[in-house]
Coordinates of C-alpha atoms in Angstrom, one line a residue:
T225 CA 163.5 110.0 102.4
T226 CA 160.3 111.6 103.7
L227 CA 159.1 108.3 105.1
F228 CA 162.5 107.7 106.8
R229 CA 162.4 111.2 108.4
S230 CA 158.8 110.6 109.6
I231 CA 159.7 107.3 111.1
N232 CA 162.9 108.7 112.7
S233 CA 160.9 111.6 114.2
L234 CA 158.3 109.2 115.6
I235 CA 161.0 107.1 117.1
S236 CA 162.5 110.2 118.7
Q237 CA 159.2 111.3 120.1
I238 CA 158.5 107.8 121.6
Y239 CA 162.0 107.8 123.1
R240 CA 161.5 111.2 124.7
Y241 CA 158.1 110.1 126.0
L242 CA 159.5 107.0 127.5
C243 CA 162.4 108.9 129.1
L244 CA 159.9 111.4 130.7
K245 CA 157.6 108.7 131.9
H246 CA 160.6 106.7 133.3
N247 CA 161.8 109.8 135.2
Y248 CA 158.3 110.5 136.4
I249 CA 158.0 106.9 137.7
I250 CA 161.4 107.2 139.5
F251 CA 160.2 110.5 141.0
I252 CA 157.0 109.0 142.3
M253 CA 158.9 106.0 143.7
E254 CA 161.4 108.3 145.4
E255 CA 158.5 110.3 146.9
R256 CA 156.8 107.2 148.2
N257 CA 160.0 105.9 149.8
R258 CA 160.5 109.1 151.8
T259 CA 159.9 108.6 155.5
L260 CA 158.1 111.0 157.7
G261 CA 161.3 111.7 159.6
E262 CA 163.2 112.5 156.4
F263 CA 160.3 114.7 155.2
I264 CA 160.3 116.7 158.5
I265 CA 164.1 117.3 158.3
E266 CA 163.9 118.3 154.6
H267 CA 161.1 120.8 155.3
Q268 CA 162.5 122.2 158.6
N269 CA 163.3 125.6 157.0
S270 CA 159.7 126.0 155.8
F271 CA 158.4 126.1 159.4
Q272 CA 157.4 129.6 160.6
Y273 CA 159.7 129.3 163.6
S274 CA 162.6 127.1 162.6
T275 CA 164.2 126.2 165.9
G276 CA 163.6 122.5 166.0
E277 CA 160.8 122.3 168.6
L278 CA 158.0 122.0 166.0
S279 CA 159.8 119.1 164.3
R280 CA 160.1 117.4 167.6
I281 CA 156.4 117.9 168.4
I282 CA 155.5 116.2 165.1
N283 CA 158.0 113.4 165.9
S284 CA 156.4 112.9 169.3
I285 CA 152.9 112.7 167.9
R286 CA 154.3 110.1 165.4
L287 CA 155.6 108.0 168.3
A288 CA 152.4 108.2 170.3
A289 CA 150.3 107.4 167.3
K290 CA 152.2 104.2 166.7
V291 CA 151.6 103.1 170.3
V292 CA 147.9 103.9 170.1
N293 CA 147.7 102.2 166.7
Y294 CA 149.1 99.0 168.2
K295 CA 146.4 99.1 170.9
V296 CA 143.6 99.9 168.5
N297 CA 144.5 97.0 166.2
K298 CA 144.4 94.5 169.1
A299 CA 141.4 96.1 170.9
G300 CA 139.2 93.1 170.2
L301 CA 141.7 90.8 171.9
V302 CA 142.4 92.6 175.1
D303 CA 140.3 94.3 177.8
I304 CA 140.5 97.8 176.3
V305 CA 137.1 98.2 174.6
G306 CA 133.9 99.3 176.3
A307 CA 133.2 102.1 178.7
A308 CA 135.7 103.1 181.4
G309 CA 133.0 104.0 183.9
E310 CA 133.7 107.7 183.8
Q311 CA 132.6 110.8 181.9
N312 CA 134.7 113.5 180.3
I313 CA 134.1 117.3 180.7
Q314 CA 131.3 117.2 178.1
G315 CA 129.4 114.6 180.0
E316 CA 130.1 111.8 177.5
D317 CA 131.0 108.3 178.6
Q318 CA 134.7 107.7 178.2
Q319 CA 135.8 104.6 176.5
K320 CA 138.7 102.6 177.9
L321 CA 140.8 103.3 174.8
D322 CA 139.9 107.1 175.1
V323 CA 141.6 107.2 178.4
Y324 CA 144.6 105.1 177.2
A325 CA 145.1 107.3 174.1
N326 CA 144.9 110.5 176.2
E327 CA 147.5 109.2 178.6
V328 CA 149.9 108.1 175.9
F329 CA 149.8 111.4 174.0
I330 CA 150.1 113.5 177.1
Q331 CA 153.0 111.5 178.6
T332 CA 154.8 111.4 175.3
L333 CA 154.7 115.2 174.9
I334 CA 155.6 115.8 178.5
N335 CA 158.5 113.3 178.5
R336 CA 160.0 114.9 175.4
E337 CA 160.0 118.3 177.2
I338 CA 159.0 120.2 174.0
V339 CA 155.7 121.9 175.0
C340 CA 154.8 124.3 177.7
G341 CA 151.1 123.3 177.9
I342 CA 148.6 120.7 176.7
A343 CA 144.8 120.8 176.4
S344 CA 142.8 117.7 175.7
E345 CA 139.1 117.1 175.0
E346 CA 139.2 114.4 177.8
N347 CA 140.5 116.8 180.5
D348 CA 138.6 119.4 182.4
D349 CA 141.4 121.9 182.3
F350 CA 144.7 122.5 180.5
I351 CA 148.0 121.0 181.7
T352 CA 151.0 123.2 182.5
V353 CA 154.3 121.7 181.6
A354 CA 157.2 123.3 183.5
G355 CA 160.0 121.1 182.2
S356 CA 162.5 119.2 184.3
D357 CA 164.4 122.4 185.2
N358 CA 161.1 124.2 186.0
S359 CA 162.0 126.9 183.6
H360 CA 158.7 127.1 181.5
N361 CA 161.0 127.9 178.5
N362 CA 159.2 125.9 175.8
K363 CA 157.3 127.8 173.2
Y364 CA 154.4 125.7 172.0
V365 CA 151.0 124.4 173.3
V366 CA 149.2 121.4 171.9
L367 CA 145.5 120.9 171.8
M368 CA 144.1 117.5 170.9
D369 CA 141.2 115.0 170.6
P370 CA 143.2 111.9 171.5
L371 CA 140.6 109.5 170.1
D372 CA 138.0 110.9 167.8
G373 CA 135.0 108.7 167.0
S374 CA 135.6 106.4 170.0
S375 CA 132.0 105.3 170.1
N376 CA 132.9 103.2 167.0
I377 CA 135.6 101.3 168.8
D378 CA 133.5 98.4 169.8
V379 CA 132.2 97.8 166.2
N380 CA 135.7 98.0 164.6
V381 CA 135.1 101.2 162.6
S382 CA 137.9 103.7 161.9
V383 CA 138.8 106.1 164.7
G384 CA 141.4 108.8 164.8
T385 CA 143.5 111.4 166.7
I386 CA 143.3 115.2 166.0
F387 CA 145.9 117.7 167.1
S388 CA 146.6 121.4 166.8
V389 CA 149.8 123.4 167.7
F390 CA 150.0 127.0 168.7
R391 CA 152.9 129.2 169.6
R392 CA 152.4 130.6 173.2
I393 CA 151.5 134.2 173.6
T394 CA 152.5 134.6 177.2
P395 CA 156.2 135.4 178.0
V396 CA 158.6 132.5 177.8
G397 CA 159.8 131.6 181.3
T398 CA 156.4 131.9 182.9
P399 CA 153.7 129.3 183.3
V400 CA 151.1 129.1 180.5
T401 CA 147.7 130.6 181.0
I402 CA 144.3 130.1 179.5
E403 CA 145.1 132.8 176.9
D404 CA 147.7 130.6 175.3
F405 CA 145.0 128.1 174.4
L406 CA 142.1 130.5 173.6
Q407 CA 143.7 131.6 170.3
P408 CA 141.8 131.8 166.9
G409 CA 142.6 129.1 164.4
V410 CA 144.5 131.5 162.2
N411 CA 147.3 131.4 164.8
Q412 CA 147.9 127.7 164.3
V413 CA 151.4 126.7 163.3
A414 CA 150.6 123.1 162.7
A415 CA 147.6 120.8 162.7
G416 CA 146.9 117.2 161.7
Y417 CA 145.2 113.9 162.3
V418 CA 145.9 110.2 162.5
I419 CA 143.4 107.8 161.1
Y420 CA 143.5 104.2 162.4
G421 CA 141.8 102.3 159.7
T422 CA 142.6 99.6 157.1
S423 CA 145.9 101.3 157.0
T424 CA 147.1 103.9 159.5
M425 CA 147.8 107.4 158.2
L426 CA 149.2 110.6 159.7
V427 CA 148.1 113.7 157.8
Y428 CA 149.4 117.1 158.7
T429 CA 150.1 120.7 157.6
T430 CA 152.4 123.4 158.9
G431 CA 150.9 126.0 156.6
H432 CA 152.7 124.8 153.4
G433 CA 150.2 122.3 152.0
V434 CA 149.0 119.0 153.3
N435 CA 150.8 115.7 153.2
G436 CA 149.8 112.2 154.2
F437 CA 152.0 109.4 155.5
T438 CA 151.0 105.7 155.7
L439 CA 152.4 103.4 158.4
N440 CA 154.3 100.3 157.3
P441 CA 153.4 98.1 160.3
A442 CA 156.1 95.6 159.5
I443 CA 158.9 98.1 160.3
G444 CA 156.9 100.8 162.2
T445 CA 157.8 103.6 159.8
F446 CA 155.5 106.2 158.2
Y447 CA 156.1 106.7 154.5
L448 CA 154.9 109.6 152.3
S449 CA 152.0 108.1 150.4
H450 CA 149.8 111.2 149.7
P451 CA 151.9 114.2 148.8
D452 CA 150.3 117.6 148.4
M453 CA 146.7 116.5 149.2
K454 CA 144.0 118.6 147.6
Y455 CA 140.2 119.0 147.8
S456 CA 138.4 119.1 144.5
E457 CA 136.5 122.4 144.2
D458 CA 133.3 120.4 143.7
G459 CA 132.3 117.0 145.1
K460 CA 129.5 114.5 145.1
I461 CA 129.4 113.4 148.7
Y462 CA 127.5 115.0 151.6
S463 CA 128.1 113.7 155.1
I464 CA 125.6 114.5 157.8
N465 CA 123.6 112.6 160.4
E466 CA 120.2 112.8 158.6
G467 CA 118.6 111.0 161.6
N468 CA 118.6 114.5 163.2
Y469 CA 116.9 116.1 160.2
V470 CA 113.8 117.3 162.1
H471 CA 116.1 119.1 164.6
F472 CA 118.2 121.0 162.0
P473 CA 117.8 124.7 161.2
Q474 CA 115.8 125.4 158.0
G475 CA 118.9 126.4 156.0
V476 CA 120.5 122.9 156.6
K477 CA 117.2 121.2 155.7
D478 CA 117.0 123.2 152.4
Y479 CA 120.6 122.3 151.6
I480 CA 120.0 118.6 152.2
K481 CA 117.0 118.7 149.8
Y482 CA 119.2 120.5 147.3
C483 CA 121.8 117.6 147.6
Q484 CA 119.0 115.1 147.0
L485 CA 117.4 116.9 144.0
E486 CA 118.0 115.2 140.6
E487 CA 119.5 118.0 138.6
G488 CA 122.8 118.3 136.8
D489 CA 125.4 116.3 138.7
R490 CA 123.0 115.7 141.5
P491 CA 121.7 113.9 143.5
Y492 CA 124.8 113.6 145.6
T493 CA 125.7 110.5 147.5
S494 CA 125.1 110.4 151.2
R495 CA 128.0 109.0 153.2
Y496 CA 128.2 109.3 157.0
I497 CA 130.5 107.2 159.3
G498 CA 130.1 109.2 162.5
S499 CA 133.8 109.7 163.0
L500 CA 135.0 113.2 162.0
V501 CA 138.4 112.0 161.0
S502 CA 137.1 109.2 158.8
D503 CA 134.4 111.4 157.1
F504 CA 136.8 114.3 156.6
H505 CA 139.6 112.0 155.2
R506 CA 137.2 110.4 152.7
N507 CA 135.8 113.7 151.5
M508 CA 139.2 115.3 151.1
I509 CA 140.3 112.5 148.9
K510 CA 137.1 112.1 146.9
G511 CA 135.5 115.5 147.1
G512 CA 132.6 116.3 149.4
I513 CA 131.2 118.2 152.4
Y514 CA 130.9 117.4 156.0
L515 CA 128.2 119.1 158.1
Y516 CA 127.6 119.1 161.8
P517 CA 125.2 122.0 162.3
T518 CA 123.3 123.3 165.3
S519 CA 120.1 121.6 166.2
S520 CA 117.3 121.8 168.8
K521 CA 119.2 119.1 170.7
A522 CA 122.6 120.8 170.4
P523 CA 121.9 124.6 170.0
N524 CA 125.7 125.4 169.9
G525 CA 126.6 122.5 167.7
K526 CA 128.4 119.4 169.0
L527 CA 132.0 119.6 167.7
R528 CA 134.7 121.4 169.7
L529 CA 136.2 124.5 168.2
L530 CA 139.7 124.0 169.7
Y531 CA 140.2 120.2 169.5
E532 CA 138.3 119.3 166.2
C533 CA 137.1 122.3 164.1
N534 CA 140.2 124.5 164.2
P535 CA 142.7 121.8 163.2
M536 CA 140.4 120.3 160.5
A537 CA 139.7 123.8 159.2
F538 CA 143.4 124.5 158.9
I539 CA 144.0 121.3 157.0
A540 CA 141.0 121.9 154.7
E541 CA 142.1 125.4 153.8
Q542 CA 145.7 124.2 153.1
A543 CA 144.2 121.5 150.8
G544 CA 142.1 124.1 148.9
G545 CA 138.9 123.5 150.8
K546 CA 136.8 125.7 153.0
A547 CA 135.5 125.5 156.6
S548 CA 132.9 127.7 158.2
D549 CA 130.2 127.7 160.9
G550 CA 127.6 128.2 158.2
Y551 CA 128.2 132.0 158.1
K552 CA 131.8 132.8 158.8
R553 CA 135.2 131.3 158.6
I554 CA 135.9 128.8 161.4
M555 CA 139.5 129.9 161.9
E556 CA 138.5 133.5 162.6
I557 CA 136.3 132.7 165.6
Q558 CA 137.7 134.0 168.8
P559 CA 137.4 131.2 171.4
T560 CA 136.0 132.0 174.8
E561 CA 136.3 128.7 176.6
L562 CA 138.4 125.5 176.3
H563 CA 135.5 123.2 175.5
Q564 CA 133.5 125.6 173.3
R565 CA 131.3 124.0 170.7
V566 CA 130.5 125.4 167.2
P567 CA 128.6 124.2 164.1
F568 CA 130.9 122.9 161.4
F569 CA 130.6 123.0 157.6
C570 CA 133.8 121.7 155.9
G571 CA 134.9 120.4 152.6
S572 CA 135.1 121.2 148.9
K573 CA 135.0 125.0 148.4
N574 CA 132.0 125.2 146.1
M575 CA 129.9 122.8 148.2
V576 CA 130.5 124.8 151.4
E577 CA 129.7 128.1 149.8
K578 CA 126.4 126.6 148.4
A579 CA 125.5 125.5 151.9
E580 CA 126.3 129.0 153.2
E581 CA 124.0 130.4 150.6
F582 CA 121.1 128.3 152.0
M583 CA 122.0 129.3 155.5
A584 CA 121.9 133.0 154.6
K585 CA 118.6 132.7 152.8
A586 CA 116.9 131.0 155.8
K587 CA 118.4 133.3 158.4

């Protein structure tokens, strides 16, 4: 009798385990079959301002990303690689695909009549969008880097798009002004990036966690593939252009030596692609830190606060990570100009805080 009861109990436990596992697998399959469009509709009420415009902005970015993805994937077959013969506001040579991506994103947002202003890394000044009725009634501005890492295009390395969305602060019904764009990162209502790589992913947040969607190129639909993305508190990857080591401030040099020291779980692995989106994406999934500090060659840093650092900082914090300029929180910096540059330390929380310790000691 005792043996029978034991066997019966074991069978019951196995049955419950299989049921739970089966339900879990079904749940995972249902999550992975959810499209970006369905996800946006289901989470509409979680947006800070639930009036529909923000959902339409994300949908517009999704559409533009698919168009750019198509061009990126055939870049080696058509005349769209190489320099365009012009420079952007930062004095950098524009790539042909830079210019194309910039036009696609701007026109898609303008044609949908859902934003009142656009600022792009590739443009000298912001763009005012009045709308077809010239009412200036839309409520959001979009800031973007249409093709991050474009210097990698010719060698077939992953590139990306970064975007940031703010609610305007000037009165609705009036043209946007520079003040609508020069807002600290804490005012962002959405931010995200698209990575054009071995698979194309759109990752974004509206302040309620971070979710990643992978494009199925056969049918042109983004599916939820990475729900509730999180940084680990610690990581084993540090990403920095060590070729500039001699130009870095002492605190950064000390932190690099710390990463290379054989002690405990160190040395860390050095991984640097040279594309912010790609390095950030890898470190968020695997755990790590990305650093682009000041240097004697770039005394203010190189990355742009509004187009790169703010949106990535928002995503990092929503994923449990941290982003700073080496001393203070990125998203609390008050911008003073559209193309402002800042140093950038971003990634797993404990790694960023350790880097800040070295910066403070060497200050």
